[in-house]
mmCIF file of C-alpha atoms and ligand atoms in Angstrom:
data_model
loop_
_atom_site.group_PDB
_atom_site.id
_atom_site.type_symbol
_atom_site.label_atom_id
_atom_site.label_comp_id
_atom_site.label_asym_id
_atom_site.label_seq_id
_atom_site.Cartn_x
_atom_site.Cartn_y
_atom_site.Cartn_z
ATOM 1 C CA MET A 114 0.491 6.683 23.726
ATOM 2 C CA ASN A 115 2.651 8.733 21.345
ATOM 3 C CA LYS A 116 1.404 11.305 18.819
ATOM 4 C CA ILE A 117 1.380 8.874 15.897
ATOM 5 C CA ALA A 118 -0.532 6.256 17.871
ATOM 6 C CA LEU A 119 -3.106 8.854 18.911
ATOM 7 C CA ALA A 120 -3.534 10.126 15.368
ATOM 8 C CA THR A 121 -3.906 6.621 13.991
ATOM 9 C CA THR A 122 -6.348 5.601 16.706
ATOM 10 C CA ALA A 123 -8.430 8.748 16.153
ATOM 11 C CA MET A 124 -8.551 7.951 12.474
ATOM 12 C CA PHE A 125 -10.199 4.604 13.014
ATOM 13 C CA VAL A 126 -12.260 5.209 16.150
ATOM 14 C CA SER A 127 -15.156 6.455 14.061
ATOM 15 C CA ALA A 128 -14.809 3.658 11.485
ATOM 16 C CA ALA A 129 -17.605 1.333 12.524
ATOM 17 C CA ALA A 130 -16.997 -2.214 11.340
ATOM 18 C CA ILE A 131 -19.202 -2.949 8.368
ATOM 19 C CA ALA A 132 -20.166 -6.204 6.768
ATOM 20 C CA GLY A 133 -17.410 -6.074 4.147
ATOM 21 C CA ASP A 134 -14.538 -5.630 6.618
ATOM 22 C CA ILE A 135 -12.008 -8.460 6.710
ATOM 23 C CA GLN A 136 -10.064 -9.422 9.825
ATOM 24 C CA LEU A 137 -6.702 -10.695 8.606
ATOM 25 C CA PRO A 138 -4.781 -13.446 10.418
ATOM 26 C CA ALA A 139 -1.591 -12.537 12.255
ATOM 27 C CA PRO A 140 1.279 -12.080 9.801
ATOM 28 C CA ALA A 141 4.169 -14.513 9.643
ATOM 29 C CA LYS A 142 7.287 -12.648 10.698
ATOM 30 C CA THR A 143 9.741 -15.440 10.015
ATOM 31 C CA GLY A 144 10.610 -17.539 6.977
ATOM 32 C CA GLY A 145 11.006 -16.583 3.351
ATOM 33 C CA LYS A 146 14.238 -16.449 1.372
ATOM 34 C CA PRO A 147 17.342 -14.957 2.971
ATOM 35 C CA LEU A 148 17.790 -11.270 2.130
ATOM 36 C CA ASN A 149 20.567 -11.736 -0.418
ATOM 37 C CA GLU A 150 18.554 -14.361 -2.290
ATOM 38 C CA ALA A 151 15.518 -12.062 -2.259
ATOM 39 C CA LEU A 152 17.689 -9.228 -3.598
ATOM 40 C CA ALA A 153 19.091 -11.484 -6.298
ATOM 41 C CA ALA A 154 15.547 -12.429 -7.382
ATOM 42 C CA ARG A 155 13.950 -8.946 -7.137
ATOM 43 C CA GLN A 156 12.326 -7.918 -10.387
ATOM 44 C CA THR A 157 9.265 -6.336 -11.931
ATOM 45 C CA VAL A 158 6.587 -8.779 -13.064
ATOM 46 C CA ARG A 159 3.708 -7.848 -15.378
ATOM 47 C CA GLU A 160 2.099 -11.227 -16.038
ATOM 48 C CA PHE A 161 -0.183 -12.469 -13.300
ATOM 49 C CA SER A 162 -2.589 -15.333 -12.799
ATOM 50 C CA THR A 163 -6.114 -14.485 -11.668
ATOM 51 C CA SER A 164 -5.842 -16.585 -8.513
ATOM 52 C CA PRO A 165 -6.594 -14.455 -5.436
ATOM 53 C CA LEU A 166 -4.154 -13.897 -2.597
ATOM 54 C CA THR A 167 -5.216 -15.737 0.543
ATOM 55 C CA ASP A 168 -5.885 -13.699 3.690
ATOM 56 C CA GLN A 169 -2.612 -15.063 5.068
ATOM 57 C CA GLU A 170 -0.678 -13.990 1.963
ATOM 58 C CA LEU A 171 -2.243 -10.518 2.197
ATOM 59 C CA SER A 172 -1.484 -10.205 5.883
ATOM 60 C CA ASP A 173 2.150 -11.249 5.364
ATOM 61 C CA LEU A 174 2.472 -8.848 2.419
ATOM 62 C CA LEU A 175 1.000 -5.843 4.264
ATOM 63 C CA TRP A 176 3.095 -6.452 7.339
ATOM 64 C CA ALA A 177 6.254 -6.644 5.239
ATOM 65 C CA ALA A 178 5.163 -3.511 3.366
ATOM 66 C CA ASN A 179 4.518 -1.234 6.312
ATOM 67 C CA GLY A 180 3.523 -3.171 9.416
ATOM 68 C CA TYR A 181 4.645 -2.543 12.967
ATOM 69 C CA ASN A 182 7.995 -4.220 13.578
ATOM 70 C CA ARG A 183 8.425 -2.402 16.919
ATOM 71 C CA PRO A 184 4.821 -2.307 18.111
ATOM 72 C CA ASP A 185 5.625 -0.791 21.502
ATOM 73 C CA ALA A 186 7.090 2.251 19.782
ATOM 74 C CA LYS A 187 4.489 2.185 16.961
ATOM 75 C CA LYS A 188 7.314 1.987 14.417
ATOM 76 C CA ARG A 189 7.189 0.201 11.116
ATOM 77 C CA THR A 190 9.106 -1.877 8.556
ATOM 78 C CA ALA A 191 9.407 1.223 6.325
ATOM 79 C CA PRO A 192 10.954 4.505 7.482
ATOM 80 C CA THR A 193 9.235 7.895 7.007
ATOM 81 C CA ALA A 194 10.635 11.410 7.172
ATOM 82 C CA MET A 195 10.336 12.628 10.780
ATOM 83 C CA ASN A 196 8.386 9.433 11.495
ATOM 84 C CA ARG A 197 5.200 11.048 10.146
ATOM 85 C CA GLN A 198 3.827 7.726 8.856
ATOM 86 C CA GLU A 199 1.732 9.657 6.368
ATOM 87 C CA ILE A 200 1.087 6.879 3.820
ATOM 88 C CA ASP A 201 -2.088 4.775 3.949
ATOM 89 C CA LEU A 202 -2.388 1.572 1.954
ATOM 90 C CA TYR A 203 -5.643 0.802 0.149
ATOM 91 C CA VAL A 204 -6.102 -2.759 -1.100
ATOM 92 C CA CYS A 205 -8.101 -2.897 -4.340
ATOM 93 C CA ARG A 206 -9.500 -6.239 -5.437
ATOM 94 C CA ALA A 207 -12.308 -7.526 -7.653
ATOM 95 C CA ASP A 208 -14.681 -7.428 -4.667
ATOM 96 C CA GLY A 209 -13.961 -3.837 -3.666
ATOM 97 C CA ALA A 210 -11.411 -1.524 -2.074
ATOM 98 C CA TYR A 211 -10.256 -1.576 1.528
ATOM 99 C CA LEU A 212 -8.242 0.706 3.790
ATOM 100 C CA TRP A 213 -5.716 -1.362 5.702
ATOM 101 C CA ASP A 214 -6.120 -0.581 9.413
ATOM 102 C CA SER A 215 -2.672 -1.691 10.524
ATOM 103 C CA ASP A 216 -3.473 -1.349 14.250
ATOM 104 C CA ALA A 217 -6.215 -3.955 14.082
ATOM 105 C CA ASN A 218 -4.896 -5.743 10.956
ATOM 106 C CA VAL A 219 -8.344 -5.302 9.418
ATOM 107 C CA LEU A 220 -9.222 -4.413 5.837
ATOM 108 C CA ARG A 221 -11.926 -1.756 6.172
ATOM 109 C CA GLN A 222 -14.118 -1.832 3.104
ATOM 110 C CA VAL A 223 -14.641 1.593 1.572
ATOM 111 C CA THR A 224 -16.417 0.484 -1.615
ATOM 112 C CA ASP A 225 -17.593 -2.723 -3.239
ATOM 113 C CA LYS A 226 -16.462 -1.453 -6.655
ATOM 114 C CA ASP A 227 -13.463 -2.891 -8.502
ATOM 115 C CA LEU A 228 -10.949 -0.025 -8.816
ATOM 116 C CA ARG A 229 -8.014 -2.006 -10.212
ATOM 117 C CA GLY A 230 -8.680 -0.536 -13.666
ATOM 118 C CA PHE A 231 -7.595 2.905 -12.393
ATOM 119 C CA THR A 232 -4.046 1.521 -12.141
ATOM 120 C CA GLY A 233 -1.596 -0.030 -14.577
ATOM 121 C CA ARG A 234 -1.453 0.136 -18.360
ATOM 122 C CA MET A 235 -4.856 1.760 -18.843
ATOM 123 C CA ASP A 236 -4.048 2.451 -22.509
ATOM 124 C CA GLN A 237 -4.081 -1.325 -23.081
ATOM 125 C CA GLY A 238 -7.781 -1.708 -22.274
ATOM 126 C CA ASP A 239 -8.711 -5.194 -21.109
ATOM 127 C CA LYS A 240 -5.088 -6.332 -21.664
ATOM 128 C CA ASN A 241 -4.046 -4.169 -18.689
ATOM 129 C CA PHE A 242 -2.225 -6.555 -16.324
ATOM 130 C CA ALA A 243 -3.743 -4.775 -13.308
ATOM 131 C CA LEU A 244 -7.124 -6.242 -14.227
ATOM 132 C CA THR A 245 -5.816 -9.813 -14.092
ATOM 133 C CA ALA A 246 -3.738 -9.513 -10.952
ATOM 134 C CA PRO A 247 -5.713 -10.031 -7.752
ATOM 135 C CA VAL A 248 -4.456 -6.993 -5.821
ATOM 136 C CA ALA A 249 -3.582 -3.380 -6.526
ATOM 137 C CA ILE A 250 -2.228 -1.566 -3.503
ATOM 138 C CA VAL A 251 -2.798 2.183 -3.748
ATOM 139 C CA TYR A 252 -0.483 4.508 -1.805
ATOM 140 C CA VAL A 253 -2.385 7.496 -0.407
ATOM 141 C CA ILE A 254 -0.506 10.361 1.208
ATOM 142 C CA ASP A 255 -2.217 12.299 3.977
ATOM 143 C CA PHE A 256 -0.895 15.858 3.686
ATOM 144 C CA GLU A 257 -2.380 16.651 7.124
ATOM 145 C CA ARG A 258 0.140 14.255 8.645
ATOM 146 C CA GLN A 259 2.857 15.825 6.463
ATOM 147 C CA LYS A 260 2.129 19.419 7.463
ATOM 148 C CA MET A 261 5.448 19.989 9.244
ATOM 149 C CA GLN A 262 6.899 20.643 5.795
ATOM 150 C CA SER A 263 6.638 24.378 5.188
ATOM 151 C CA ARG A 264 7.083 24.097 1.409
ATOM 152 C CA PRO A 265 4.635 21.937 -0.588
ATOM 153 C CA GLN A 266 7.473 20.598 -2.744
ATOM 154 C CA ASP A 267 9.191 19.271 0.400
ATOM 155 C CA ALA A 268 6.048 17.478 1.538
ATOM 156 C CA PHE A 269 5.732 15.935 -1.925
ATOM 157 C CA LYS A 270 9.418 14.977 -2.044
ATOM 158 C CA TYR A 271 9.286 13.165 1.288
ATOM 159 C CA ALA A 272 5.981 11.474 0.429
ATOM 160 C CA CYS A 273 7.450 10.043 -2.786
ATOM 161 C CA VAL A 274 10.495 8.687 -0.975
ATOM 162 C CA ASP A 275 8.335 7.246 1.792
ATOM 163 C CA CYS A 276 6.221 5.417 -0.827
ATOM 164 C CA GLY A 277 9.408 4.106 -2.425
ATOM 165 C CA PHE A 278 10.545 2.442 0.778
ATOM 166 C CA ILE A 279 7.211 0.649 1.117
ATOM 167 C CA GLY A 280 7.378 -0.286 -2.552
ATOM 168 C CA GLN A 281 10.793 -1.863 -2.157
ATOM 169 C CA ASN A 282 9.603 -3.759 0.918
ATOM 170 C CA ILE A 283 6.872 -5.216 -1.278
ATOM 171 C CA TYR A 284 9.355 -6.044 -4.058
ATOM 172 C CA LEU A 285 11.568 -7.885 -1.581
ATOM 173 C CA HIS A 286 8.673 -9.643 0.123
ATOM 174 C CA ALA A 287 7.388 -10.731 -3.299
ATOM 175 C CA SER A 288 10.724 -12.143 -4.396
ATOM 176 C CA SER A 289 11.189 -13.771 -0.999
ATOM 177 C CA SER A 290 7.776 -15.443 -1.059
ATOM 178 C CA GLY A 291 7.377 -16.249 -4.769
ATOM 179 C CA LEU A 292 4.846 -13.524 -5.631
ATOM 180 C CA GLY A 293 5.085 -11.060 -8.524
ATOM 181 C CA THR A 294 4.779 -7.282 -8.320
ATOM 182 C CA VAL A 295 5.122 -4.040 -10.268
ATOM 183 C CA PHE A 296 5.345 -0.531 -8.799
ATOM 184 C CA LEU A 297 3.118 1.901 -10.704
ATOM 185 C CA GLY A 298 3.340 5.592 -11.422
ATOM 186 C CA MET A 299 0.553 4.956 -13.910
ATOM 187 C CA ILE A 300 -2.605 5.589 -11.927
ATOM 188 C CA LYS A 301 -5.690 7.764 -12.273
ATOM 189 C CA PRO A 302 -5.489 9.808 -9.054
ATOM 190 C CA GLN A 303 -8.702 11.788 -9.517
ATOM 191 C CA GLU A 304 -10.802 8.732 -10.278
ATOM 192 C CA LEU A 305 -9.241 6.847 -7.360
ATOM 193 C CA SER A 306 -9.845 9.798 -4.990
ATOM 194 C CA ALA A 307 -13.485 10.013 -5.977
ATOM 195 C CA ALA A 308 -14.080 6.262 -5.755
ATOM 196 C CA LEU A 309 -12.299 5.987 -2.387
ATOM 197 C CA GLY A 310 -14.123 9.052 -1.021
ATOM 198 C CA LEU A 311 -10.876 10.779 -0.094
ATOM 199 C CA PRO A 312 -10.888 14.305 1.356
ATOM 200 C CA GLU A 313 -8.817 16.967 -0.424
ATOM 201 C CA LYS A 314 -5.709 16.507 1.745
ATOM 202 C CA ARG A 315 -5.428 12.776 0.978
ATOM 203 C CA VAL A 316 -3.963 12.066 -2.419
ATOM 204 C CA PRO A 317 -3.217 8.790 -4.255
ATOM 205 C CA LEU A 318 0.438 8.940 -5.363
ATOM 206 C CA PHE A 319 1.401 5.496 -6.621
ATOM 207 C CA ALA A 320 0.078 1.959 -6.774
ATOM 208 C CA GLN A 321 1.598 -1.503 -6.793
ATOM 209 C CA THR A 322 0.138 -4.585 -8.409
ATOM 210 C CA VAL A 323 0.721 -7.867 -6.588
ATOM 211 C CA GLY A 324 -0.252 -11.403 -7.491
ATOM 212 C CA HIS A 325 0.867 -14.900 -8.340
ATOM 213 C CA VAL A 326 3.169 -15.069 -11.333
ATOM 214 C CA LYS A 327 1.577 -16.561 -14.447
HETATM 215 C C1 FMN B 893 8.650 5.297 -9.554
HETATM 216 C C2 FMN B 893 8.361 4.135 -10.459
HETATM 217 C C3 FMN B 893 7.268 4.161 -11.287
HETATM 218 C C4 FMN B 893 6.966 3.075 -12.109
HETATM 219 N N1 FMN B 893 5.831 3.101 -12.864
HETATM 220 C C5 FMN B 893 5.522 2.044 -13.648
HETATM 221 C C6 FMN B 893 4.298 2.028 -14.384
HETATM 222 O O1 FMN B 893 3.488 2.964 -14.303
HETATM 223 N N2 FMN B 893 4.027 0.962 -15.185
HETATM 224 C C7 FMN B 893 4.881 -0.107 -15.260
HETATM 225 O O2 FMN B 893 4.573 -1.055 -15.984
HETATM 226 N N3 FMN B 893 6.048 -0.136 -14.555
HETATM 227 C C8 FMN B 893 6.372 0.910 -13.743
HETATM 228 N N4 FMN B 893 7.522 0.880 -12.991
HETATM 229 C C9 FMN B 893 8.394 -0.310 -13.022
HETATM 230 C C10 FMN B 893 9.666 -0.024 -13.839
HETATM 231 O O3 FMN B 893 9.356 0.042 -15.216
HETATM 232 C C11 FMN B 893 10.691 -1.127 -13.557
HETATM 233 O O4 FMN B 893 11.079 -1.061 -12.200
HETATM 234 C C12 FMN B 893 11.913 -0.957 -14.451
HETATM 235 O O5 FMN B 893 11.606 -1.281 -15.794
HETATM 236 C C13 FMN B 893 13.077 -1.829 -14.027
HETATM 237 O O6 FMN B 893 12.702 -3.194 -13.991
HETATM 238 P P1 FMN B 893 12.975 -4.073 -12.678
HETATM 239 O O7 FMN B 893 12.072 -3.547 -11.581
HETATM 240 O O8 FMN B 893 12.620 -5.478 -13.056
HETATM 241 O O9 FMN B 893 14.401 -3.892 -12.311
HETATM 242 C C14 FMN B 893 7.826 1.943 -12.142
HETATM 243 C C15 FMN B 893 8.940 1.918 -11.286
HETATM 244 C C16 FMN B 893 9.197 2.986 -10.443
HETATM 245 C C17 FMN B 893 10.394 2.920 -9.528
#
């Protein structure tokens, strides 16, 4: 087992399955629009229907975002600087927030509170699109996994780029599969940290709303 696999396993070994955990079905790794058609259709969407994503849609989305595409080597669909794999994805829905355990493809419930309102156009009150869309994915950087960077600004720089790759994977998966999405700098990091129970070294950086287009 390599260092990343050990770190990831250690992270989840203590996470006892609780009632709210969701085992996702295996992701589909074929199908969808050809890459050039997905590129031609890629766009930001801010109008979503309230219809939830199915477990299959979520599984396909998360795998495309940052799943293992070379499981034997524990490598993923998105690259990371020095292969640190320091970004965790939290899935926020009306019924709570979940850490995606990509090894087991399980959503581990961390709260039953709806945190979607800490993302998106918060100045627009109940017109904030993030409240209508079924899923807000929150990107959390683990600075412990980033600690090879001697200067904090380097760790931050690489973390932002690493989030961007995952974000573009989601944009392309969305356009390939007919979903809508918007990448979000507009988040409330302190409120999200508190609600997700994050330790000091884990910091929400960005979010991404995903749903069916209205
Ligand atoms: C780093 C980054 C942060 C963004 N933050 C927000 C945001 O907070 N709210 C929002 O509505 N759109 C946000 N966007 C989406 C951009 O506004 C959008 O990509 C841009 O208008 C271009 O539109 P397009 O994606 O359809 O090409 C963000 C995009 C990026 C790359």
